[in-house]
Amino acid sequence: MIVCKSAAELEAMHRAGLVVWDVLNRLRQAVQPGISTLDLERIAAQGAQQHGARPAFKGYRGYPCVLCASINQEVVHGIPSGARRLREGDIISLDFGVELNGYYGDAALTLPVGKIRSELCDLLRVTRESLDQAIEKVRPGNRLSDISAAVQQWVEKHRFSVVREFVGHGIGTKMHEEPNLPNYGDPGHGPRLEEGMVFAIEPMVNAGGPGVKVLDDKWTAVTTDGSCSAHFEHTVAVTLNGPWILTRPREAVGASW
Ligand code: MF3
Ligand code: CO
């Protein structure tokens, strides 16, 4: 069953989402050649603490950190480490979530480190745009798979591939609620979207083939062909006025992410 949230619950989720937005923006400011992913972890932990929010990832199924930091061919769930320093030309995906007063927010973005090659610029732009295409479908009366299909169509039109093994999800009083939300599929299937449903939509897109594998650390997912991968995510509510992105300020229309 997909739980619909009341207007007051959506406001509570927005408060959680704004913490996630603020922390990811602090990280965006900090990303530069030479910084380690453990430095980023510390910034994220301190940011959540300052807002009185509980980081949602640490301890989730045994995940050891508050932040997922995935570099280049790492797709998702990269574990921060003092030994991993960013270098000019890298891309880094940052995924962060919190719980605030019982409600969750979850978002991610991929950033360039200094100047990156043009194919990577395209990968980041197309992945971000695929999230926009998906968000556009978050309207009452549409079907769940319309969101999935929008991602896949946009990505494949631009000759990149969609990761199948990891999916978006419902979110609310738990980080992962029903339903699963794949980033691929035909439109017109699944439940109809209703006012108050909330989804974490999170396309993961590879520059090469779609294959991924998990490393021996049991977390870090990497592309099987070594190609680079990008990840963008927002927590988005269905409202009668259209999609409401809960992981950014209301006024951030046309924001870069
Ligand atoms: N955005 C990811 C998700 O929805 C982050 C989870 S990382 C974990 O699953 F460590 F918490 F698992
Ligand atoms: Co998520």
Short mmCIF file of C-alpha atoms and ligand atoms in Angstrom, two decimals:
data_model
loop_
_atom_site.label_atom_id
_atom_site.label_comp_id
_atom_site.label_asym_id
_atom_site.label_seq_id
_atom_site.Cartn_x
_atom_site.Cartn_y
_atom_site.Cartn_z
CA MET A 1 0.00 0.00 0.00
CA ILE A 2 1.22 3.48 -0.87
CA VAL A 3 0.67 5.80 2.11
CA CYS A 4 -0.71 9.26 1.25
CA LYS A 5 0.47 12.15 3.43
CA SER A 6 -1.69 15.01 4.75
CA ALA A 7 -0.82 18.64 4.05
CA ALA A 8 0.70 18.92 7.55
CA GLU A 9 2.81 15.81 6.94
CA LEU A 10 4.07 17.21 3.64
CA GLU A 11 5.13 20.38 5.49
CA ALA A 12 7.02 18.18 7.98
CA MET A 13 8.68 16.32 5.11
CA HIS A 14 9.62 19.67 3.54
CA ARG A 15 11.36 20.67 6.78
CA ALA A 16 13.38 17.44 6.62
CA GLY A 17 14.01 18.01 2.93
CA LEU A 18 15.37 21.50 3.52
CA VAL A 19 17.97 20.09 5.90
CA VAL A 20 19.08 17.70 3.15
CA TRP A 21 19.17 20.60 0.67
CA ASP A 22 21.29 22.73 3.01
CA VAL A 23 23.76 19.93 3.75
CA LEU A 24 24.18 19.04 0.08
CA ASN A 25 24.80 22.70 -0.71
CA ARG A 26 27.49 22.88 1.96
CA LEU A 27 29.08 19.84 0.36
CA ARG A 28 28.82 21.42 -3.06
CA GLN A 29 30.79 24.42 -1.73
CA ALA A 30 33.45 22.09 -0.28
CA VAL A 31 34.03 19.86 -3.31
CA GLN A 32 37.42 20.65 -4.84
CA PRO A 33 40.62 18.83 -5.76
CA GLY A 34 42.44 17.52 -2.66
CA ILE A 35 39.48 17.14 -0.28
CA SER A 36 38.84 13.60 0.98
CA THR A 37 35.44 11.93 1.09
CA LEU A 38 35.91 11.60 4.86
CA ASP A 39 36.17 15.42 5.05
CA LEU A 40 32.82 15.54 3.22
CA GLU A 41 31.36 12.97 5.64
CA ARG A 42 32.31 15.24 8.56
CA ILE A 43 30.73 18.29 6.94
CA ALA A 44 27.53 16.32 6.39
CA ALA A 45 27.42 14.98 9.95
CA GLN A 46 28.01 18.44 11.41
CA GLY A 47 25.36 19.99 9.14
CA ALA A 48 22.71 17.49 10.23
CA GLN A 49 23.64 18.02 13.87
CA GLN A 50 23.32 21.80 13.57
CA HIS A 51 19.77 21.31 12.28
CA GLY A 52 18.90 18.81 15.02
CA ALA A 53 18.27 16.16 12.37
CA ARG A 54 19.27 12.49 12.49
CA PRO A 55 21.29 11.27 9.52
CA ALA A 56 19.19 8.55 7.92
CA PHE A 57 21.86 6.34 6.35
CA LYS A 58 24.21 5.61 9.26
CA GLY A 59 23.28 2.22 10.69
CA TYR A 60 20.75 1.55 7.94
CA ARG A 61 21.33 -2.17 7.17
CA GLY A 62 24.74 -1.62 8.76
CA TYR A 63 25.86 1.25 6.48
CA PRO A 64 28.80 2.84 8.39
CA CYS A 65 28.51 6.56 7.44
CA VAL A 66 26.05 9.45 7.15
CA LEU A 67 26.98 10.16 3.51
CA CYS A 68 27.36 8.13 0.34
CA ALA A 69 30.21 9.54 -1.78
CA SER A 70 30.73 7.76 -5.10
CA ILE A 71 33.56 8.79 -7.44
CA ASN A 72 33.68 8.27 -11.24
CA GLN A 73 32.84 4.58 -11.99
CA GLU A 74 31.26 4.20 -8.55
CA VAL A 75 27.50 4.26 -9.05
CA VAL A 76 26.10 4.56 -5.50
CA HIS A 77 26.88 3.72 -1.86
CA GLY A 78 30.56 4.75 -1.91
CA ILE A 79 31.80 4.70 1.70
CA PRO A 80 33.65 7.89 2.73
CA SER A 81 37.35 7.39 3.42
CA GLY A 82 40.31 9.54 4.41
CA ALA A 83 42.27 7.72 1.72
CA ARG A 84 39.98 8.88 -1.14
CA ARG A 85 40.88 12.38 -2.27
CA LEU A 86 39.16 14.13 -5.13
CA ARG A 87 41.20 14.99 -8.20
CA GLU A 88 40.66 17.51 -10.95
CA GLY A 89 38.51 15.89 -13.66
CA ASP A 90 36.65 13.51 -11.32
CA ILE A 91 32.91 13.45 -10.86
CA ILE A 92 31.46 12.75 -7.41
CA SER A 93 27.94 11.68 -6.48
CA LEU A 94 26.77 12.75 -3.02
CA ASP A 95 23.70 11.06 -1.55
CA PHE A 96 22.34 12.20 1.82
CA GLY A 97 19.20 11.74 3.89
CA VAL A 98 17.85 12.75 7.29
CA GLU A 99 14.99 12.09 9.63
CA LEU A 100 13.53 15.17 11.35
CA ASN A 101 10.58 14.87 13.77
CA GLY A 102 9.74 11.43 12.35
CA TYR A 103 9.80 12.38 8.66
CA TYR A 104 12.45 11.64 6.05
CA GLY A 105 14.10 13.55 3.23
CA ASP A 106 16.49 11.98 0.70
CA ALA A 107 18.37 13.61 -2.17
CA ALA A 108 21.51 13.27 -4.25
CA LEU A 109 23.51 15.10 -6.89
CA THR A 110 26.63 14.57 -8.95
CA LEU A 111 29.24 17.31 -9.12
CA PRO A 112 32.28 17.99 -11.30
CA VAL A 113 35.63 18.33 -9.55
CA GLY A 114 37.27 21.27 -11.29
CA LYS A 115 37.21 21.00 -15.06
CA ILE A 116 35.83 17.71 -16.45
CA ARG A 117 35.83 16.30 -19.99
CA SER A 118 32.87 17.13 -22.16
CA GLU A 119 31.38 13.61 -22.19
CA LEU A 120 31.13 13.78 -18.39
CA CYS A 121 29.43 17.19 -18.62
CA ASP A 122 26.87 15.56 -20.91
CA LEU A 123 26.42 12.63 -18.49
CA LEU A 124 25.71 14.97 -15.59
CA ARG A 125 23.38 17.17 -17.62
CA VAL A 126 21.40 14.28 -19.12
CA THR A 127 21.02 12.55 -15.73
CA ARG A 128 19.80 15.79 -14.15
CA GLU A 129 17.43 16.35 -17.06
CA SER A 130 16.08 12.79 -16.72
CA LEU A 131 15.12 13.64 -13.15
CA ASP A 132 13.30 16.75 -14.42
CA GLN A 133 11.45 14.62 -16.98
CA ALA A 134 10.44 12.21 -14.23
CA ILE A 135 9.33 14.96 -11.83
CA GLU A 136 7.11 16.37 -14.56
CA LYS A 137 5.08 13.11 -14.42
CA VAL A 138 4.37 13.42 -10.67
CA ARG A 139 0.73 14.46 -11.09
CA PRO A 140 -2.59 13.00 -9.89
CA GLY A 141 -4.02 10.49 -12.38
CA ASN A 142 -0.71 9.55 -14.00
CA ARG A 143 0.57 5.99 -13.52
CA LEU A 144 3.66 5.09 -11.49
CA SER A 145 5.48 3.66 -14.51
CA ASP A 146 5.06 6.97 -16.35
CA ILE A 147 7.79 8.26 -14.02
CA SER A 148 10.05 5.28 -14.77
CA ALA A 149 9.51 5.51 -18.52
CA ALA A 150 10.30 9.23 -18.56
CA VAL A 151 13.75 8.56 -17.10
CA GLN A 152 14.56 5.67 -19.41
CA GLN A 153 13.39 7.44 -22.57
CA TRP A 154 15.41 10.57 -21.85
CA VAL A 155 18.57 8.68 -20.93
CA GLU A 156 18.50 6.28 -23.88
CA LYS A 157 17.68 9.07 -26.34
CA HIS A 158 21.02 10.55 -25.27
CA ARG A 159 22.84 7.19 -25.64
CA PHE A 160 23.55 6.57 -21.97
CA SER A 161 22.24 3.61 -19.91
CA VAL A 162 19.95 3.26 -16.94
CA VAL A 163 21.04 1.17 -13.96
CA ARG A 164 18.48 -1.57 -13.21
CA GLU A 165 19.70 -2.93 -9.85
CA PHE A 166 18.88 0.15 -7.76
CA VAL A 167 15.58 1.97 -7.75
CA GLY A 168 13.75 4.95 -6.29
CA HIS A 169 11.17 4.48 -3.57
CA GLY A 170 8.26 5.78 -1.59
CA ILE A 171 9.33 7.83 1.44
CA GLY A 172 7.65 9.33 4.51
CA THR A 173 7.86 8.10 8.08
CA LYS A 174 10.40 5.54 6.82
CA MET A 175 13.23 6.16 4.37
CA HIS A 176 12.02 3.33 2.17
CA GLU A 177 8.28 2.89 1.78
CA GLU A 178 6.26 1.26 -0.95
CA PRO A 179 6.45 1.37 -3.89
CA ASN A 180 9.75 0.58 -5.60
CA LEU A 181 10.28 3.04 -8.42
CA PRO A 182 12.50 1.67 -11.21
CA ASN A 183 14.19 4.05 -13.64
CA TYR A 184 13.05 1.99 -16.63
CA GLY A 185 9.81 0.53 -17.96
CA ASP A 186 6.87 1.15 -20.26
CA PRO A 187 4.48 3.97 -19.44
CA GLY A 188 0.85 3.39 -18.42
CA HIS A 189 1.34 0.71 -15.76
CA GLY A 190 1.12 0.48 -12.00
CA PRO A 191 -0.92 2.42 -9.48
CA ARG A 192 -2.44 5.79 -10.31
CA LEU A 193 -0.76 8.69 -8.55
CA GLU A 194 -2.82 10.38 -5.86
CA GLU A 195 -2.51 13.61 -3.93
CA GLY A 196 -0.18 13.12 -0.93
CA MET A 197 1.96 10.33 -2.35
CA VAL A 198 5.70 11.04 -2.01
CA PHE A 199 8.51 9.47 -4.02
CA ALA A 200 12.29 9.59 -3.86
CA ILE A 201 13.09 9.63 -7.58
CA GLU A 202 16.72 8.75 -8.22
CA PRO A 203 18.02 8.02 -11.71
CA MET A 204 21.43 6.33 -11.82
CA VAL A 205 22.94 6.62 -15.29
CA ASN A 206 26.08 5.03 -16.76
CA ALA A 207 28.12 6.50 -19.59
CA GLY A 208 28.73 2.97 -20.90
CA GLY A 209 26.68 -0.20 -20.41
CA PRO A 210 24.02 -0.63 -17.70
CA GLY A 211 25.83 -3.35 -15.71
CA VAL A 212 26.87 -2.82 -12.10
CA LYS A 213 28.49 -4.96 -9.41
CA VAL A 214 29.01 -4.52 -5.67
CA LEU A 215 32.58 -4.50 -4.34
CA ASP A 216 33.91 -6.69 -1.51
CA ASP A 217 33.14 -3.92 1.00
CA LYS A 218 29.51 -5.09 0.44
CA TRP A 219 28.36 -1.52 -0.36
CA THR A 220 30.18 0.28 -3.16
CA ALA A 221 28.40 -0.34 -6.46
CA VAL A 222 30.57 0.20 -9.56
CA THR A 223 29.97 -0.09 -13.28
CA THR A 224 31.11 -3.45 -14.67
CA ASP A 225 32.73 -1.76 -17.70
CA GLY A 226 34.52 0.94 -15.69
CA SER A 227 32.54 3.76 -17.30
CA CYS A 228 31.54 6.76 -15.19
CA SER A 229 28.13 6.98 -13.55
CA ALA A 230 25.92 9.85 -12.33
CA HIS A 231 23.09 10.01 -9.77
CA PHE A 232 20.54 12.72 -9.02
CA GLU A 233 17.68 12.42 -6.55
CA HIS A 234 14.86 14.52 -5.13
CA THR A 235 12.00 13.73 -2.77
CA VAL A 236 8.83 14.78 -4.62
CA ALA A 237 5.17 14.98 -3.51
CA VAL A 238 2.05 14.63 -5.67
CA THR A 239 -0.18 17.69 -5.19
CA LEU A 240 -3.20 19.08 -7.02
CA ASN A 241 -0.94 21.97 -8.11
CA GLY A 242 1.60 19.59 -9.65
CA PRO A 243 4.90 18.18 -8.39
CA TRP A 244 6.27 19.62 -5.12
CA ILE A 245 10.01 19.07 -4.72
CA LEU A 246 10.41 18.68 -0.95
CA THR A 247 14.23 18.62 -0.97
CA ARG A 248 14.66 22.23 -2.02
CA PRO A 249 13.16 25.62 -1.11
CA ARG A 250 9.82 26.49 -2.68
CA GLU A 251 11.33 29.53 -4.35
CA ALA A 252 14.08 27.49 -6.04
CA VAL A 253 12.26 27.30 -9.37
CA GLY A 254 14.70 26.66 -12.20
CA ALA A 255 17.42 25.86 -9.67
CA SER A 256 20.44 24.03 -11.04
CA TRP A 257 19.34 20.88 -9.21
N1 MF3 B 1 19.33 7.23 -1.54
C1 MF3 B 1 19.72 5.91 -1.14
C2 MF3 B 1 18.51 5.05 -1.00
O1 MF3 B 1 17.45 5.51 -1.17
C3 MF3 B 1 20.58 5.95 0.03
C4 MF3 B 1 20.62 4.78 0.94
S1 MF3 B 1 22.21 4.46 1.42
C5 MF3 B 1 22.11 3.48 2.78
O2 MF3 B 1 18.57 3.86 -0.78
F1 MF3 B 1 23.29 3.37 3.22
F2 MF3 B 1 21.36 4.03 3.67
F3 MF3 B 1 21.61 2.34 2.45
CO CO B 2 16.84 7.26 -2.01
#
